[in-house]
Structure formats: C-alpha cells, structure tokens
C-alpha cells in the first residue's frame, strides 16, 4: 500500500469510527490501528490492503502530519510513556464533536423508578477523570470500583505487546472462505435479481453456486436430501469437502467413483431419490478461489524476537507424517516416549448403531495415556454421553480440563446440518473437543501451565463442513499447531487421512508402519522384533 493510500485509509477510518461512535478520544495510535485492521479485514476481499501491526510507525507518521494540517478538521496529539495519544479530534462541527466524544456529554436525568435491569453502558461508566455518577455504582459492579481500581481495570483490558506480536506471527495470510449464494442455483439467483431490476438482463451473482444432480431415479418434488454429499447412497460421497482447493484456472477436477452407493454402506441400499448437488463452476466464471489461496503460505519472519516458537525454540523441526498400525488396546505405549501434545478421537460407546467397532468405558479408562506425557496438552473428542465419560477419563488419566472447543457442523450448502447421525433426543449438529492440561501443581497448589503454550490465539468455535463418518475438521490441526509449534505430537485412533507432518498417528487402519525418528524405530524394533516398518532418517527442517 502506497503512502498516499495509507494516509487516505487513516483519514477515512478516523472520520468513520468517530462519527459512528466506534472509538472515542482519548485513544492511542495502537487502538486506532487495531480498529483499522478489524474494519478492513471485515470489508476487504481475502484480506486485500489490510494494515498490519507492524504498520504502527506509519500510522503515527500520518497522525503527526494530520496534527499540522488535516482537511477534515483538527487533531490534538500527546506522547506519554513512549505511546502516541490522540487526545482530541474536531471535525469542524460542534454537534459531531459531542457525538464522537461521549466523555464530554451531559448525562440525561436518571429516573429513580425506572427499571435498571439493563445496567449501564461503557459510556456511562467512563468519565474524563475516572469519576462516575453515584447512581452508576449502584447498577454495575464496575461502577462501584474506586478511581484507582478503574484505571487498573482499564490497563488489564489492553492487549499486551506479547499478545500483539503472537497474533501478528500466526495471523492468517489468505481468506480461503468461499461465500455461497443464498439462492443455491444460478437459475434461481438470476431470477431473483431480475425481479429486483426487470430492466436488466437476468444474470447471476459472483458468489458460489450449485447445480442439482438429476438422475433417472431422482424425484425433485421430494426436496433436498438431508445428507447431501455425505449420503451413503450418493456417488459424490467421497468428494468432500465439496469445495476442493485445486489451483485456480487449471480446470483440475476430482475424479468421482462410478456407480451408485460408492460411499460404502450405500452399496447395499436403494439409490437416494432426493435432490443432490455439485458445484456449478465453469472456466468462464473465473478462478474458484482467490489467487494463491490454495497454497500453504507462511509468514517468513515478521520480527526477530523468538516468541511463540514452541517447546523446541529455534531448533524446531517438522518431520514427515509418521504412523504405526496396531491394536490400540494392547500396544505397549512405553516405547513411544513422551509427547507435548496428544489428540484422541476414541470410538466411544454412545449406545447407537455405528459403522465401526467401539470401546467400553472401562477400556477407555484403562488406556495408558498417562505414560505419554510428563507435561503437555490433551485434546479429546467427545459427543453424546461420552461428554461425561470423557471428563471422567481426563481425571483418571491425571489431567485438568481447562477449555472446550465446539465444532459446528455445516453441510455441502454451508448450512447447519438438520439431520445428524447421532443423538437420542435432538439431532446433533455439533461435537465437542475437551482441552486438558497434565495436572502439575506448585507448592501452593496452583496448576502449572506449559510455558511454551501459546494461549489466546484462537477461538473455541470451529464452523466446518462434515465429511466421512467420524472424520474431524482439518482446522483443528491448525489450532493445535499454533498453540504448540513444533514439539512431539501424537494422534490416537487415527486413520490414513489423519496423517500429517509433525504428527505420529496410531490406529488400526494405517497399513505398513512409517517412522522417521530413528530412536523411536529402534525402541519399537526391540520390543516387537517381528514388526516390519519403513524407516527413514530424512527430515524436513523449517
């Protein structure tokens, strides 16, 4: 972004934020930059022209120029403790100034008999000197604090330099989100647009559309299949997720299996008569995804501080995918060594008919999970009655639950699934992943958290499309790897699609073992001389 474009962005942002009441003076230059980043990220396609945290010097340079000459008004700046403050802004209209500076507003008379259940707004709590109307202290806990405690509270609410640097290091560098037209098909989209403006020829919008799959057995009057592309009787069962990230412009397509019931169990069932869909995309429609968004991109080195580098620090290396095919109930876990991260998606007995074998509660409690960690994090997938059993297992294994991630499931059309395959009372449209920390306490009994864990980077909700039975969203790996870059990671109860660089996967459907850690291979060979495995010393360094 050029200097003129950046100056225009700051000027426009100041006017927009102040007149809308989104920000108020006094505020720091960093507060303004964070507002600009949030605003541009929510309005720009694929993050185009979104400022970064490292643009703070440019923001301050523009503000200092505006303090001397700004065509839209006047700005008063001050510098305290190395931070640049915008102490006041005048847009040339006194009524506008009153609207943007709530600290200078006169309070409306308070009706003592009015219902106070709504509490007080932040504007009512704050004042230029940290003093408040006596009635506010009666309405909110914050209002009852002293002036000094309010200042402490305000300081605690500010993000730290470490938090901002971590957010910058791990920020997403591309969008990867494909907005879908609410009318689904191009025909319905064009029809809706022509009804709005009959004078224009019918055209469809630039969002993603789907076309219905009409086969000899399809009855369109029945409506959409509840399972869509995850229907067991649907040939597109294996095309998941429905939006494939192939390189734009290449026209590459995913080859679909032939014949009905290619999903597996559907081979034994009659073909589904409900409507199914596929992406309606042609070469003339342009790239399916923003340019280069299909590539894995990483920030090289946004700054020199070794921050958020994980347990290995500068020595971090990521090995190719490793896996061991074994009976997880009888395998000797002691040969595996210690891990910083464990993730498990157990075959819980949730008292329902499932297309795979399950383990009893007692078998789960007896799993030798404690031998895999002295310090670290455990991510445990649970659903249905397993939500309670999983919490009990955490305690039995020696972990303290510290958080929980919720996966909200969407279907092929990016809508919340209406018919799940689990649930006794309600159809489940979500799953839970418990987050536990190996229980270690100090002399005072306080829980000790791993010093290498990056906390506060991600949210606890993942919205992602469902795929094959029991397959979890790929987004969870990114969440875990940002929390713990590098280090040793193991996934238990995994399948071939779970194998991933930097992870060791254990499961009973993985085929011949593949190991890159020579010491691990030696321990396994000593314990199980009859095992045959692929061993390589090749590693990928990052």
Short mmCIF file of C-alpha atoms in Angstrom, two decimals:
data_model
loop_
_atom_site.label_atom_id
_atom_site.label_comp_id
_atom_site.label_asym_id
_atom_site.label_seq_id
_atom_site.Cartn_x
_atom_site.Cartn_y
_atom_site.Cartn_z
CA UNK A 1 0.00 0.00 0.00
CA UNK A 2 1.46 3.38 -1.04
CA UNK A 3 1.90 6.26 1.43
CA UNK A 4 -0.97 8.21 -0.16
CA UNK A 5 -3.29 5.20 0.02
CA UNK A 6 -2.30 4.58 3.63
CA UNK A 7 -2.88 8.23 4.54
CA UNK A 8 -6.32 8.11 2.91
CA UNK A 9 -7.10 4.91 4.84
CA UNK A 10 -6.22 6.52 8.19
CA UNK A 11 -8.16 9.69 7.37
CA UNK A 12 -11.26 7.79 6.26
CA UNK A 13 -11.02 5.47 9.24
CA UNK A 14 -10.81 8.36 11.71
CA UNK A 15 -13.92 10.00 10.28
CA UNK A 16 -15.89 6.76 10.07
CA UNK A 17 -15.00 5.48 13.54
CA UNK A 18 -15.52 8.80 15.31
CA UNK A 19 -18.83 9.72 13.71
CA UNK A 20 -20.20 6.21 14.30
CA UNK A 21 -19.05 6.15 17.91
CA UNK A 22 -16.88 3.08 17.35
CA UNK A 23 -13.95 4.82 19.05
CA UNK A 24 -13.69 7.90 21.24
CA UNK A 25 -10.90 10.14 22.42
CA UNK A 26 -8.52 9.87 24.09
CA UNK A 27 -7.07 6.77 22.42
CA UNK A 28 -3.65 5.52 21.44
CA UNK A 29 -2.31 5.14 17.92
CA UNK A 30 -2.32 1.37 18.51
CA UNK A 31 -6.05 1.47 19.34
CA UNK A 32 -6.67 3.22 16.03
CA UNK A 33 -4.53 0.71 14.13
CA UNK A 34 -6.40 -2.25 15.67
CA UNK A 35 -9.71 -0.66 14.66
CA UNK A 36 -8.41 -0.19 11.10
CA UNK A 37 -7.25 -3.82 10.90
CA UNK A 38 -10.59 -5.12 12.16
CA UNK A 39 -12.57 -2.87 9.83
CA UNK A 40 -10.54 -3.62 6.70
CA UNK A 41 -10.43 -7.37 7.39
CA UNK A 42 -14.23 -7.48 7.58
CA UNK A 43 -14.82 -5.44 4.40
CA UNK A 44 -11.96 -6.39 2.07
CA UNK A 45 -11.94 -9.46 -0.15
CA UNK A 46 -9.38 -12.02 1.00
CA UNK A 47 -7.72 -9.54 3.35
CA UNK A 48 -6.62 -7.22 0.50
CA UNK A 49 -4.96 -3.99 1.72
CA UNK A 50 -5.42 -4.87 5.38
CA UNK A 51 -2.88 -2.99 7.54
CA UNK A 52 -0.64 -4.93 9.89
CA UNK A 53 0.52 -4.41 13.44
CA UNK A 54 3.95 -3.59 12.04
CA UNK A 55 2.39 -0.53 10.36
CA UNK A 56 2.22 1.34 13.68
CA UNK A 57 5.10 3.73 12.75
CA UNK A 58 3.27 4.61 9.52
CA UNK A 59 0.07 5.35 11.45
CA UNK A 60 1.92 7.64 13.86
CA UNK A 61 3.66 9.43 10.97
CA UNK A 62 0.30 10.09 9.30
CA UNK A 63 -1.26 11.30 12.58
CA UNK A 64 1.62 13.72 13.17
CA UNK A 65 1.11 15.09 9.67
CA UNK A 66 -2.62 15.48 10.32
CA UNK A 67 -1.94 17.34 13.55
CA UNK A 68 -0.32 20.08 11.45
CA UNK A 69 -2.73 20.08 8.55
CA UNK A 70 -5.84 17.93 8.12
CA UNK A 71 -8.50 18.99 5.65
CA UNK A 72 -11.31 17.34 7.63
CA UNK A 73 -10.65 19.02 10.97
CA UNK A 74 -8.02 19.22 13.67
CA UNK A 75 -6.23 16.61 15.77
CA UNK A 76 -4.51 17.13 19.11
CA UNK A 77 -1.73 14.65 19.93
CA UNK A 78 0.39 13.95 23.01
CA UNK A 79 3.08 11.40 23.81
CA UNK A 80 3.19 9.68 27.19
CA UNK A 81 5.45 6.79 28.15
CA UNK A 82 6.54 6.26 24.57
CA UNK A 83 2.94 5.94 23.30
CA UNK A 84 1.28 8.42 20.96
CA UNK A 85 -2.16 9.52 22.17
CA UNK A 86 -4.95 11.17 20.18
CA UNK A 87 -6.27 13.40 22.95
CA UNK A 88 -8.94 15.22 20.95
CA UNK A 89 -10.38 15.42 17.44
CA UNK A 90 -12.50 18.22 15.99
CA UNK A 91 -14.26 17.55 12.70
CA UNK A 92 -15.37 21.16 12.38
CA UNK A 93 -18.89 20.61 13.73
CA UNK A 94 -19.63 21.01 17.43
CA UNK A 95 -22.57 18.62 17.30
CA UNK A 96 -20.36 16.00 15.64
CA UNK A 97 -17.71 16.58 18.30
CA UNK A 98 -20.27 15.97 21.02
CA UNK A 99 -21.34 12.77 19.29
CA UNK A 100 -17.82 11.42 18.98
CA UNK A 101 -16.61 12.40 22.44
CA UNK A 102 -19.04 10.84 24.95
CA UNK A 103 -16.79 11.85 27.83
CA UNK A 104 -17.93 15.44 27.35
CA UNK A 105 -21.65 14.69 27.07
CA UNK A 106 -24.05 15.80 29.75
CA UNK A 107 -25.87 12.97 31.40
CA UNK A 108 -29.61 12.70 30.96
CA UNK A 109 -31.66 12.88 34.18
CA UNK A 110 -32.00 9.46 35.78
CA UNK A 111 -35.44 8.14 36.61
CA UNK A 112 -35.05 6.51 40.01
CA UNK A 113 -38.23 4.47 39.45
CA UNK A 114 -37.18 3.17 36.03
CA UNK A 115 -36.19 -0.44 35.56
CA UNK A 116 -32.39 -0.69 35.96
CA UNK A 117 -32.07 -4.26 34.72
CA UNK A 118 -30.35 -3.07 31.54
CA UNK A 119 -27.41 -1.82 33.58
CA UNK A 120 -25.05 0.88 32.36
CA UNK A 121 -23.22 1.31 29.11
CA UNK A 122 -19.45 1.79 28.98
CA UNK A 123 -20.02 5.44 28.03
CA UNK A 124 -21.98 5.97 31.24
CA UNK A 125 -19.29 4.33 33.33
CA UNK A 126 -16.38 6.34 31.98
CA UNK A 127 -15.58 10.00 32.58
CA UNK A 128 -12.58 12.14 31.76
CA UNK A 129 -11.26 11.92 35.30
CA UNK A 130 -12.41 8.39 36.06
CA UNK A 131 -15.21 9.74 38.30
CA UNK A 132 -18.75 8.47 37.98
CA UNK A 133 -22.28 9.39 38.82
CA UNK A 134 -23.21 7.86 42.21
CA UNK A 135 -26.20 6.08 40.69
CA UNK A 136 -23.97 4.06 38.35
CA UNK A 137 -22.11 2.40 41.20
CA UNK A 138 -25.46 1.02 42.34
CA UNK A 139 -26.17 -0.52 38.95
CA UNK A 140 -22.94 -2.24 37.93
CA UNK A 141 -20.00 -3.90 39.71
CA UNK A 142 -17.59 -1.84 37.61
CA UNK A 143 -19.27 1.36 38.66
CA UNK A 144 -18.64 0.55 42.34
CA UNK A 145 -14.86 0.49 41.86
CA UNK A 146 -12.69 3.35 43.02
CA UNK A 147 -10.96 5.63 40.53
CA UNK A 148 -7.63 3.81 41.01
CA UNK A 149 -9.19 0.38 40.53
CA UNK A 150 -10.92 1.57 37.36
CA UNK A 151 -7.57 2.65 35.98
CA UNK A 152 -6.14 -0.77 36.86
CA UNK A 153 -9.12 -2.44 35.18
CA UNK A 154 -8.62 -0.35 32.02
CA UNK A 155 -4.95 -1.34 31.91
CA UNK A 156 -5.80 -5.04 32.29
CA UNK A 157 -8.22 -4.85 29.35
CA UNK A 158 -5.49 -3.67 27.00
CA UNK A 159 -3.69 -6.23 24.88
CA UNK A 160 -0.07 -6.86 25.77
CA UNK A 161 2.88 -6.41 23.43
CA UNK A 162 3.44 -10.19 23.57
CA UNK A 163 -0.15 -10.88 22.61
CA UNK A 164 0.00 -8.48 19.66
CA UNK A 165 3.28 -9.98 18.42
CA UNK A 166 1.90 -13.53 18.68
CA UNK A 167 -1.24 -12.51 16.79
CA UNK A 168 0.91 -11.00 14.05
CA UNK A 169 3.13 -14.08 13.80
CA UNK A 170 0.24 -16.52 13.47
CA UNK A 171 -2.24 -14.39 11.55
CA UNK A 172 -3.95 -15.93 8.52
CA UNK A 173 -2.36 -14.84 5.27
CA UNK A 174 -5.26 -15.74 2.97
CA UNK A 175 -9.01 -15.94 3.17
CA UNK A 176 -9.89 -19.43 1.99
CA UNK A 177 -13.59 -18.74 2.52
CA UNK A 178 -15.98 -19.24 -0.40
CA UNK A 179 -19.25 -17.31 0.13
CA UNK A 180 -22.22 -19.26 -1.23
CA UNK A 181 -25.24 -17.63 -2.84
CA UNK A 182 -28.37 -17.98 -0.70
CA UNK A 183 -30.39 -18.95 -3.80
CA UNK A 184 -28.09 -22.00 -4.36
CA UNK A 185 -28.50 -22.32 -8.14
CA UNK A 186 -27.59 -19.84 -10.88
CA UNK A 187 -31.13 -20.05 -12.30
CA UNK A 188 -32.78 -19.06 -9.01
CA UNK A 189 -30.15 -16.37 -8.41
CA UNK A 190 -30.71 -14.78 -11.85
CA UNK A 191 -34.48 -14.98 -11.39
CA UNK A 192 -34.28 -13.17 -8.06
CA UNK A 193 -32.03 -10.43 -9.46
CA UNK A 194 -34.32 -9.86 -12.46
CA UNK A 195 -37.30 -9.45 -10.12
CA UNK A 196 -35.44 -6.68 -8.30
CA UNK A 197 -34.48 -4.89 -11.54
CA UNK A 198 -36.58 -6.11 -14.51
CA UNK A 199 -34.84 -3.66 -16.88
CA UNK A 200 -31.54 -5.56 -16.73
CA UNK A 201 -30.99 -8.94 -18.41
CA UNK A 202 -31.05 -11.86 -15.95
CA UNK A 203 -27.56 -12.51 -14.60
CA UNK A 204 -26.32 -14.40 -11.57
CA UNK A 205 -24.08 -13.01 -8.84
CA UNK A 206 -20.36 -13.68 -8.39
CA UNK A 207 -20.83 -15.96 -5.36
CA UNK A 208 -20.55 -19.74 -5.46
CA UNK A 209 -23.49 -21.70 -6.89
CA UNK A 210 -24.53 -25.36 -7.11
CA UNK A 211 -26.37 -27.30 -9.81
CA UNK A 212 -28.88 -30.07 -8.97
CA UNK A 213 -27.99 -33.61 -9.99
CA UNK A 214 -31.00 -35.03 -11.82
CA UNK A 215 -30.74 -38.77 -12.34
CA UNK A 216 -33.36 -41.29 -13.58
CA UNK A 217 -34.34 -42.17 -10.02
CA UNK A 218 -34.38 -38.53 -8.71
CA UNK A 219 -37.72 -37.07 -7.63
CA UNK A 220 -37.24 -33.24 -7.34
CA UNK A 221 -40.59 -32.87 -5.61
CA UNK A 222 -39.11 -34.57 -2.53
CA UNK A 223 -36.68 -31.68 -2.00
CA UNK A 224 -33.09 -31.76 -0.77
CA UNK A 225 -31.52 -34.87 0.71
CA UNK A 226 -30.74 -34.19 4.36
CA UNK A 227 -27.26 -35.67 3.98
CA UNK A 228 -26.48 -34.14 0.54
CA UNK A 229 -22.94 -35.18 -0.50
CA UNK A 230 -22.49 -37.30 2.66
CA UNK A 231 -25.44 -39.53 1.73
CA UNK A 232 -24.30 -43.17 1.76
CA UNK A 233 -26.15 -43.82 -1.49
CA UNK A 234 -24.60 -40.87 -3.30
CA UNK A 235 -21.69 -41.30 -5.76
CA UNK A 236 -20.24 -37.94 -4.65
CA UNK A 237 -19.89 -39.28 -1.10
CA UNK A 238 -16.10 -39.23 -1.34
CA UNK A 239 -15.97 -35.72 -2.78
CA UNK A 240 -15.59 -33.94 0.49
CA UNK A 241 -15.26 -31.16 1.31
CA UNK A 242 -17.48 -30.07 -1.55
CA UNK A 243 -15.26 -27.10 -2.43
CA UNK A 244 -11.95 -28.61 -3.49
CA UNK A 245 -8.87 -26.32 -3.29
CA UNK A 246 -7.40 -27.08 -6.71
CA UNK A 247 -5.14 -24.45 -8.34
CA UNK A 248 -7.28 -21.71 -9.93
CA UNK A 249 -7.51 -21.68 -13.69
CA UNK A 250 -6.20 -25.22 -14.18
CA UNK A 251 -9.62 -26.78 -14.55
CA UNK A 252 -8.48 -29.71 -12.39
CA UNK A 253 -11.36 -31.88 -11.23
CA UNK A 254 -11.74 -34.51 -8.57
CA UNK A 255 -12.45 -37.90 -10.16
CA UNK A 256 -15.61 -39.35 -8.69
CA UNK A 257 -16.27 -43.04 -8.13
CA UNK A 258 -18.61 -44.69 -10.56
CA UNK A 259 -21.88 -46.36 -9.71
CA UNK A 260 -24.44 -45.72 -7.01
CA UNK A 261 -23.61 -46.27 -3.40
CA UNK A 262 -19.90 -45.51 -3.80
CA UNK A 263 -19.84 -44.32 -0.21
CA UNK A 264 -19.71 -47.84 1.20
CA UNK A 265 -22.86 -48.91 3.04
CA UNK A 266 -24.94 -47.42 0.24
CA UNK A 267 -23.97 -50.33 -1.99
CA UNK A 268 -26.49 -52.41 -0.10
CA UNK A 269 -29.23 -49.78 -0.28
CA UNK A 270 -31.57 -48.40 -2.94
CA UNK A 271 -30.44 -45.17 -4.64
CA UNK A 272 -31.48 -41.95 -2.91
CA UNK A 273 -34.38 -40.25 -4.69
CA UNK A 274 -33.87 -36.84 -3.07
CA UNK A 275 -32.02 -33.92 -4.70
CA UNK A 276 -28.23 -33.81 -4.53
CA UNK A 277 -25.92 -31.06 -5.76
CA UNK A 278 -22.50 -30.39 -7.21
CA UNK A 279 -20.57 -27.14 -7.70
CA UNK A 280 -21.75 -25.19 -10.73
CA UNK A 281 -18.46 -23.76 -11.93
CA UNK A 282 -17.19 -23.16 -15.45
CA UNK A 283 -13.93 -21.80 -16.81
CA UNK A 284 -15.65 -18.58 -17.85
CA UNK A 285 -16.72 -17.98 -14.23
CA UNK A 286 -13.10 -17.19 -13.30
CA UNK A 287 -10.98 -18.69 -10.51
CA UNK A 288 -12.89 -20.79 -8.00
CA UNK A 289 -10.71 -19.42 -5.21
CA UNK A 290 -8.64 -16.24 -4.78
CA UNK A 291 -5.26 -16.44 -6.48
CA UNK A 292 -2.73 -18.48 -4.50
CA UNK A 293 -5.18 -19.20 -1.67
CA UNK A 294 -4.84 -22.90 -2.40
CA UNK A 295 -1.15 -22.79 -1.49
CA UNK A 296 0.06 -23.19 2.06
CA UNK A 297 1.52 -19.82 2.95
CA UNK A 298 3.53 -18.84 5.98
CA UNK A 299 4.99 -15.65 7.31
CA UNK A 300 8.74 -15.99 6.92
CA UNK A 301 9.98 -13.87 9.82
CA UNK A 302 7.87 -10.83 10.66
CA UNK A 303 10.20 -9.97 13.54
CA UNK A 304 13.41 -11.21 15.12
CA UNK A 305 12.13 -11.99 18.62
CA UNK A 306 11.94 -15.74 19.30
CA UNK A 307 8.38 -15.56 20.56
CA UNK A 308 5.79 -18.32 20.40
CA UNK A 309 8.29 -20.80 18.97
CA UNK A 310 7.03 -23.78 20.98
CA UNK A 311 8.98 -26.20 23.17
CA UNK A 312 11.90 -26.56 20.71
CA UNK A 313 12.53 -22.85 20.08
CA UNK A 314 14.98 -22.18 17.25
CA UNK A 315 15.69 -25.92 16.93
CA UNK A 316 12.12 -26.65 15.83
CA UNK A 317 11.86 -29.20 13.03
CA UNK A 318 8.85 -30.81 11.39
CA UNK A 319 9.20 -34.45 10.34
CA UNK A 320 7.11 -36.01 7.57
CA UNK A 321 3.98 -37.91 8.64
CA UNK A 322 4.66 -40.96 10.81
CA UNK A 323 2.25 -43.74 11.71
CA UNK A 324 2.04 -47.09 13.50
CA UNK A 325 -0.63 -49.64 12.66
CA UNK A 326 -1.54 -51.52 15.84
CA UNK A 327 -4.21 -52.75 18.22
CA UNK A 328 -4.56 -49.68 20.42
CA UNK A 329 -5.85 -51.69 23.38
CA UNK A 330 -2.78 -53.96 23.55
CA UNK A 331 0.10 -51.93 22.12
CA UNK A 332 2.98 -51.08 24.52
CA UNK A 333 2.81 -47.29 24.68
CA UNK A 334 6.01 -47.05 26.74
CA UNK A 335 8.13 -47.46 23.59
CA UNK A 336 6.74 -44.24 22.11
CA UNK A 337 8.39 -41.80 24.51
CA UNK A 338 6.96 -38.50 25.72
CA UNK A 339 4.83 -36.02 23.78
CA UNK A 340 3.94 -32.36 24.15
CA UNK A 341 0.51 -32.81 22.53
CA UNK A 342 -1.93 -35.72 22.46
CA UNK A 343 -5.11 -35.75 20.40
CA UNK A 344 -7.59 -38.62 20.52
CA UNK A 345 -10.90 -39.34 18.80
CA UNK A 346 -11.93 -42.53 20.65
CA UNK A 347 -14.62 -44.93 19.39
CA UNK A 348 -16.86 -44.19 22.37
CA UNK A 349 -19.77 -46.47 23.11
CA UNK A 350 -22.55 -43.90 22.69
CA UNK A 351 -25.30 -46.58 22.66
CA UNK A 352 -26.05 -46.17 18.96
CA UNK A 353 -25.52 -48.23 15.82
CA UNK A 354 -22.18 -47.12 14.36
CA UNK A 355 -20.23 -48.27 11.25
CA UNK A 356 -17.14 -49.11 13.36
CA UNK A 357 -16.21 -51.00 16.50
CA UNK A 358 -16.40 -49.24 19.85
CA UNK A 359 -14.61 -49.46 23.20
CA UNK A 360 -16.27 -49.79 26.57
CA UNK A 361 -15.98 -47.14 29.26
CA UNK A 362 -13.68 -49.39 31.30
CA UNK A 363 -11.41 -49.94 28.30
CA UNK A 364 -11.17 -46.19 27.82
CA UNK A 365 -10.32 -45.55 31.46
CA UNK A 366 -7.58 -48.22 31.24
CA UNK A 367 -5.90 -46.55 28.25
CA UNK A 368 -2.22 -45.86 29.17
CA UNK A 369 -2.45 -42.16 28.28
CA UNK A 370 -0.52 -41.02 31.41
CA UNK A 371 2.65 -42.77 30.16
CA UNK A 372 2.79 -40.48 27.11
CA UNK A 373 3.22 -37.16 28.92
CA UNK A 374 5.00 -35.57 31.84
CA UNK A 375 3.91 -32.09 30.76
CA UNK A 376 1.61 -31.12 27.94
CA UNK A 377 -1.84 -30.78 26.43
CA UNK A 378 -4.53 -33.36 25.69
CA UNK A 379 -7.29 -32.79 23.13
CA UNK A 380 -10.12 -35.30 23.49
CA UNK A 381 -13.11 -35.52 21.09
CA UNK A 382 -16.40 -36.37 22.78
CA UNK A 383 -20.08 -36.48 21.81
CA UNK A 384 -23.36 -37.59 23.35
CA UNK A 385 -22.94 -39.48 26.61
CA UNK A 386 -19.19 -39.51 26.01
CA UNK A 387 -19.11 -35.87 27.10
CA UNK A 388 -19.41 -37.00 30.71
CA UNK A 389 -17.29 -40.14 30.30
CA UNK A 390 -14.57 -38.06 28.63
CA UNK A 391 -14.39 -35.69 31.58
CA UNK A 392 -14.10 -38.66 33.91
CA UNK A 393 -11.29 -40.12 31.77
CA UNK A 394 -9.40 -36.83 31.96
CA UNK A 395 -9.46 -37.01 35.74
CA UNK A 396 -8.48 -40.71 35.79
CA UNK A 397 -5.58 -40.07 33.40
CA UNK A 398 -4.32 -37.17 35.51
CA UNK A 399 -5.48 -34.13 33.54
CA UNK A 400 -7.32 -30.93 34.38
CA UNK A 401 -9.88 -29.71 31.87
CA UNK A 402 -9.10 -26.08 31.04
CA UNK A 403 -11.20 -25.45 27.93
CA UNK A 404 -13.51 -26.90 25.31
CA UNK A 405 -13.73 -26.48 21.53
CA UNK A 406 -17.08 -26.78 19.74
CA UNK A 407 -17.28 -27.88 16.11
CA UNK A 408 -20.46 -26.59 14.48
CA UNK A 409 -21.19 -28.86 11.51
CA UNK A 410 -22.33 -27.46 8.19
CA UNK A 411 -23.45 -29.34 5.11
CA UNK A 412 -22.45 -29.10 1.46
CA UNK A 413 -24.52 -25.92 1.05
CA UNK A 414 -22.82 -24.39 4.12
CA UNK A 415 -25.93 -24.58 6.26
CA UNK A 416 -26.12 -26.14 9.71
CA UNK A 417 -26.92 -29.83 9.29
CA UNK A 418 -30.53 -30.66 10.10
CA UNK A 419 -30.25 -34.44 10.30
CA UNK A 420 -27.28 -35.77 12.18
CA UNK A 421 -26.48 -39.45 12.61
CA UNK A 422 -26.18 -39.15 16.40
CA UNK A 423 -28.45 -38.00 19.18
CA UNK A 424 -31.21 -39.68 21.19
CA UNK A 425 -33.29 -36.59 21.96
CA UNK A 426 -32.13 -33.99 19.45
CA UNK A 427 -30.23 -34.32 16.20
CA UNK A 428 -26.66 -33.35 16.96
CA UNK A 429 -25.22 -30.57 14.80
CA UNK A 430 -22.03 -30.16 16.78
CA UNK A 431 -19.23 -32.05 18.50
CA UNK A 432 -17.00 -31.13 21.40
CA UNK A 433 -13.27 -31.41 21.95
CA UNK A 434 -12.14 -31.21 25.57
CA UNK A 435 -8.84 -29.46 26.23
CA UNK A 436 -6.87 -30.79 29.19
CA UNK A 437 -3.54 -29.94 30.78
CA UNK A 438 -1.41 -32.54 32.52
CA UNK A 439 -2.07 -31.88 36.18
CA UNK A 440 1.05 -30.40 37.77
CA UNK A 441 0.85 -28.02 40.70
CA UNK A 442 3.26 -25.75 42.55
CA UNK A 443 3.80 -25.70 46.30
CA UNK A 444 0.71 -23.51 46.73
CA UNK A 445 -1.46 -25.99 44.82
CA UNK A 446 -1.83 -23.83 41.71
CA UNK A 447 -1.99 -25.56 38.32
CA UNK A 448 1.22 -25.18 36.29
CA UNK A 449 0.66 -24.47 32.59
CA UNK A 450 3.27 -25.38 29.96
CA UNK A 451 5.47 -22.32 29.45
CA UNK A 452 5.69 -22.98 25.70
CA UNK A 453 1.93 -22.97 25.05
CA UNK A 454 0.60 -20.01 23.04
CA UNK A 455 -2.66 -19.06 24.69
CA UNK A 456 -5.39 -16.72 23.47
CA UNK A 457 -4.73 -17.04 19.72
CA UNK A 458 -7.81 -18.91 18.53
CA UNK A 459 -11.48 -19.00 19.41
CA UNK A 460 -13.24 -22.05 20.84
CA UNK A 461 -15.63 -22.50 17.89
CA UNK A 462 -14.91 -24.18 14.54
CA UNK A 463 -17.52 -23.94 11.79
CA UNK A 464 -16.68 -26.52 9.13
CA UNK A 465 -18.27 -28.91 6.65
CA UNK A 466 -18.92 -32.52 7.61
CA UNK A 467 -17.15 -35.25 5.67
CA UNK A 468 -16.92 -39.01 6.08
CA UNK A 469 -18.25 -40.62 9.23
CA UNK A 470 -16.15 -39.66 12.29
CA UNK A 471 -13.74 -37.51 10.26
CA UNK A 472 -12.91 -34.28 12.08
CA UNK A 473 -12.25 -30.83 10.55
CA UNK A 474 -8.71 -30.03 9.39
CA UNK A 475 -8.95 -26.64 11.13
CA UNK A 476 -8.34 -28.32 14.47
CA UNK A 477 -4.75 -29.16 13.46
CA UNK A 478 -4.01 -25.50 12.76
CA UNK A 479 -5.46 -24.54 16.14
CA UNK A 480 -3.26 -27.07 17.96
CA UNK A 481 -0.12 -26.29 15.95
CA UNK A 482 -0.48 -22.57 16.69
CA UNK A 483 -0.85 -23.37 20.37
CA UNK A 484 2.20 -25.65 20.25
CA UNK A 485 4.52 -25.03 17.27
CA UNK A 486 6.96 -27.90 16.89
CA UNK A 487 7.39 -30.42 19.67
CA UNK A 488 6.26 -34.04 19.53
CA UNK A 489 2.58 -34.63 18.73
CA UNK A 490 0.62 -37.87 18.64
CA UNK A 491 -2.89 -38.66 17.41
CA UNK A 492 -4.54 -41.80 18.74
CA UNK A 493 -7.35 -43.63 16.91
CA UNK A 494 -6.32 -42.02 13.62
CA UNK A 495 -6.85 -43.15 10.05
CA UNK A 496 -4.79 -42.59 6.91
CA UNK A 497 -6.45 -39.22 6.26
CA UNK A 498 -5.28 -38.07 9.71
CA UNK A 499 -1.56 -38.50 8.97
CA UNK A 500 0.11 -35.11 8.95
CA UNK A 501 3.66 -33.64 9.03
CA UNK A 502 4.88 -33.24 12.59
CA UNK A 503 2.50 -35.90 13.95
CA UNK A 504 2.75 -39.57 14.87
CA UNK A 505 -0.57 -41.32 14.17
CA UNK A 506 -1.70 -44.53 15.89
CA UNK A 507 -4.57 -46.60 14.51
CA UNK A 508 -5.61 -50.00 13.21
CA UNK A 509 -6.32 -48.95 9.58
CA UNK A 510 -3.00 -47.34 8.63
CA UNK A 511 -1.16 -50.07 6.71
CA UNK A 512 2.59 -50.63 6.98
CA UNK A 513 4.34 -48.56 9.67
CA UNK A 514 6.27 -45.46 8.64
CA UNK A 515 8.80 -43.99 11.09
CA UNK A 516 11.31 -41.14 10.69
CA UNK A 517 12.57 -40.94 14.27
CA UNK A 518 15.45 -43.42 14.37
CA UNK A 519 15.42 -43.79 18.17
CA UNK A 520 11.68 -44.49 18.11
CA UNK A 521 12.15 -47.10 15.37
CA UNK A 522 14.88 -48.77 17.43
CA UNK A 523 12.67 -48.98 20.54
CA UNK A 524 9.77 -50.44 18.55
CA UNK A 525 12.06 -52.97 16.85
CA UNK A 526 13.50 -54.05 20.20
CA UNK A 527 10.01 -54.50 21.67
CA UNK A 528 8.44 -56.04 18.55
CA UNK A 529 11.21 -57.74 16.54
CA UNK A 530 8.68 -59.27 14.13
CA UNK A 531 7.27 -55.88 13.02
CA UNK A 532 8.14 -54.61 9.56
CA UNK A 533 8.30 -50.86 9.12
CA UNK A 534 9.56 -48.20 6.71
CA UNK A 535 12.33 -46.25 8.45
CA UNK A 536 13.93 -43.10 7.01
CA UNK A 537 16.25 -40.50 8.53
CA UNK A 538 15.09 -37.82 6.08
CA UNK A 539 13.58 -34.81 7.82
CA UNK A 540 12.17 -31.50 6.71
CA UNK A 541 13.63 -28.52 8.56
CA UNK A 542 11.78 -25.24 8.89
#
